[in-house]
XYZ file of C-alpha atoms in Angstrom:
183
model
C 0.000 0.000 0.000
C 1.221 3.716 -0.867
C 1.932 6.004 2.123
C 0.075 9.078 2.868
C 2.283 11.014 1.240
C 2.315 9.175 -2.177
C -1.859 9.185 -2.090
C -1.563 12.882 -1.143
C 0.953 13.245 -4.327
C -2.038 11.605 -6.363
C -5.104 12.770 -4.467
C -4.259 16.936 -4.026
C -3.616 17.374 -7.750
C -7.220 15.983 -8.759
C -9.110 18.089 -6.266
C -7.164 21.111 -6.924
C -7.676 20.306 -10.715
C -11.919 20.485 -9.814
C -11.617 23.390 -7.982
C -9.806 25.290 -10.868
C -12.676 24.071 -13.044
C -15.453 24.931 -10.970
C -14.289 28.149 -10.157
C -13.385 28.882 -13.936
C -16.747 28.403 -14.316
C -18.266 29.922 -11.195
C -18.969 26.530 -9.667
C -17.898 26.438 -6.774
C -20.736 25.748 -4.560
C -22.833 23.639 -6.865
C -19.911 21.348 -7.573
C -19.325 21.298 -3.248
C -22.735 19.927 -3.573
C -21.844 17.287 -5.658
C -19.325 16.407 -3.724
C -21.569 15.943 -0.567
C -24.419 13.949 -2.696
C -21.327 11.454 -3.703
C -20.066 11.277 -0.479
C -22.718 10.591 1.047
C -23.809 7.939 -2.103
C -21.010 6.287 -0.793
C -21.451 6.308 3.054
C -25.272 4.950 2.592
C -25.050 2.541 -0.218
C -22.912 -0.402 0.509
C -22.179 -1.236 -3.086
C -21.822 1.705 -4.412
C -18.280 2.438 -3.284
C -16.847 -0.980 -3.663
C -18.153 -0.952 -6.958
C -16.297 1.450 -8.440
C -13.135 1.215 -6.809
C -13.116 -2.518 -7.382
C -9.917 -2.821 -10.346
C -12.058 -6.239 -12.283
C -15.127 -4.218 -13.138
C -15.022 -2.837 -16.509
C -14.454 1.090 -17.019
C -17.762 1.083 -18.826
C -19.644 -0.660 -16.735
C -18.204 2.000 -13.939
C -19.640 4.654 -16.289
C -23.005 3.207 -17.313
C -23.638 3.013 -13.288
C -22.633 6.692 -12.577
C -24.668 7.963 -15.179
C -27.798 5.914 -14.127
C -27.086 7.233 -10.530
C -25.537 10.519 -10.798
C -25.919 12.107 -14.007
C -29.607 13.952 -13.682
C -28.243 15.321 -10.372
C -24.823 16.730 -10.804
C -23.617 19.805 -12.775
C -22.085 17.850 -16.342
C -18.443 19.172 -15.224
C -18.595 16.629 -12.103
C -19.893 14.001 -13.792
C -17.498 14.649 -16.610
C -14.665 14.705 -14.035
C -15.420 11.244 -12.672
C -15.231 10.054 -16.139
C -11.792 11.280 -16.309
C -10.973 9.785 -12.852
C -11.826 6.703 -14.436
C -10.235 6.355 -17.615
C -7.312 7.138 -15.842
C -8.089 3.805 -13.284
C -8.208 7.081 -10.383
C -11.918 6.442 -9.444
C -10.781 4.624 -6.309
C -9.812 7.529 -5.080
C -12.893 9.252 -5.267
C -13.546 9.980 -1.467
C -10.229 11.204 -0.682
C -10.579 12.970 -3.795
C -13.757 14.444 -2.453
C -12.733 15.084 0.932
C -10.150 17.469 -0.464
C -12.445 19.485 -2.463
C -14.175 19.696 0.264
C -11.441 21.056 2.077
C -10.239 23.238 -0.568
C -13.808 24.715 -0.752
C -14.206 25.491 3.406
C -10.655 27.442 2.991
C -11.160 29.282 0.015
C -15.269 30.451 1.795
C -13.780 30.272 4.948
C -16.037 28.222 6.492
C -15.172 25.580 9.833
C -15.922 22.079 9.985
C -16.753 21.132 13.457
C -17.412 17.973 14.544
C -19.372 17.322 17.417
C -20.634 14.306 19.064
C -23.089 15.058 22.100
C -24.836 12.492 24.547
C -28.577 13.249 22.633
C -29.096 14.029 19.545
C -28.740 18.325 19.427
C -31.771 20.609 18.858
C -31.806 23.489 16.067
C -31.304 25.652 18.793
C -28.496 23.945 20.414
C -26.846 23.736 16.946
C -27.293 27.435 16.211
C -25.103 27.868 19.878
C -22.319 25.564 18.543
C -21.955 27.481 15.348
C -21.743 30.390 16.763
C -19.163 29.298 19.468
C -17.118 27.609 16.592
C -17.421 30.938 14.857
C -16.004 32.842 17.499
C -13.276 30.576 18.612
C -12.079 30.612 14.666
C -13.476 33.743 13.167
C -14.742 31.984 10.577
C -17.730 33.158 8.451
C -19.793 30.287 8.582
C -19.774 26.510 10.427
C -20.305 23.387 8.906
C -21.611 20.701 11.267
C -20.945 17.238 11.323
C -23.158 15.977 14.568
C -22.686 12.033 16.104
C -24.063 10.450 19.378
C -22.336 9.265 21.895
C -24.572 8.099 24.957
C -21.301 6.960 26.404
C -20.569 11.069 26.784
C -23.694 10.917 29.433
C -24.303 14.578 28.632
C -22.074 17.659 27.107
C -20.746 17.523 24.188
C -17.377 17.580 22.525
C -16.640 19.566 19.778
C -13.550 19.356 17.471
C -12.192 21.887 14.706
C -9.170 21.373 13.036
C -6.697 20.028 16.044
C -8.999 21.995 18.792
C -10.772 19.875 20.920
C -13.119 21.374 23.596
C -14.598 18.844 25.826
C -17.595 19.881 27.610
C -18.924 16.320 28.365
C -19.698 14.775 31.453
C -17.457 11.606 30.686
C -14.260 14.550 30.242
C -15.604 16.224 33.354
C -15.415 13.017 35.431
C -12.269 11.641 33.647
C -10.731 15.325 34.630
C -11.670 15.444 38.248
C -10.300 11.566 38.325
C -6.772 12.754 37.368
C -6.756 15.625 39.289
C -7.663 13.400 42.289
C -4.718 10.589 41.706
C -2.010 13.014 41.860
């Protein structure tokens, strides 16, 4: 298997080459939505994925199924992309390749990610209170939430950005106060 580095070599190039496309083209956010439809494609359908980046299955038949899927709901310069991606046997890439994008597209509109798991699932309003916390902390224009549950948290939640974690759960709390009390 290729180190990080070699499938950063390979991945950064093909992301960077989508961005300069879609913002040639003033693209930007519709192709970002692509990029979260296939993404998430790929995180719900269990197939869908392996398909693709499996190297027996015909380039065609790779093709024929991303058209059936894809092609009435993305702009025709991301579906024309992941042709490219494979004829050139890349298409196994596709979710780091999307994941970079992604990345790309959060600097360049400054926008955070922050993910944050909490005990119960978070209300609108609770979500509205983590933005704006994430916004301050980073001065970011906008947050982008990515929300999991973790009843094993008890309560609180934990919210990371970047390499900045803030732990306001009950389990950090308690796990806190237990090394504070063994020294």
């Amino acid at each position: 298997m290729a180190g990080s580095g070699t499938l950063a070599d390979v991945v950064n190039p093909y992301a960077e080459g989508l961005m300069g496309v879609a913002r040639a083209n003033n693209l930007t956010s519709q192709i970002s939505e692509d990029v979260k439809l296939l993404m998430s494609l790929m995180e719900e359908s269990k197939d869908f994925y392996p398909f693709l980046a499996n190297p027996l299955v015909d380039g065609d038949a790779k093709k024929g199924l991303l058209r059936r899927v894809v092609s009435e709901q993305v702009n025709p310069f991301t579906l024309n992309f992941l042709m490219l991606l494979i004829d050139r046997k890349r298409i196994s890439l596709v979710k780091d390749i999307c994941k970079k994008y992604q990345d790309i597209y959060r600097k360049l509109n400054q926008v955070a990610l922050a993910e944050v798991t909490s005990a119960v699932p978070l209300s609108d309003d609770q979500q509205e209170a983590v933005r704006q916390k994430v916004i301050q902390i980073t001065n970011a224009h906008s947050v982008e939430l990515e929300a999991r549950v973790d009843p094993e948290l008890i309560g609180g939640v934990v919210i990371k950005v970047g390499s900045q974690v803030l732990d306001a759960s009950l389990k950090g709390q308690l796990r806190r106060i237990g090394l504070s009390l063994t020294r």
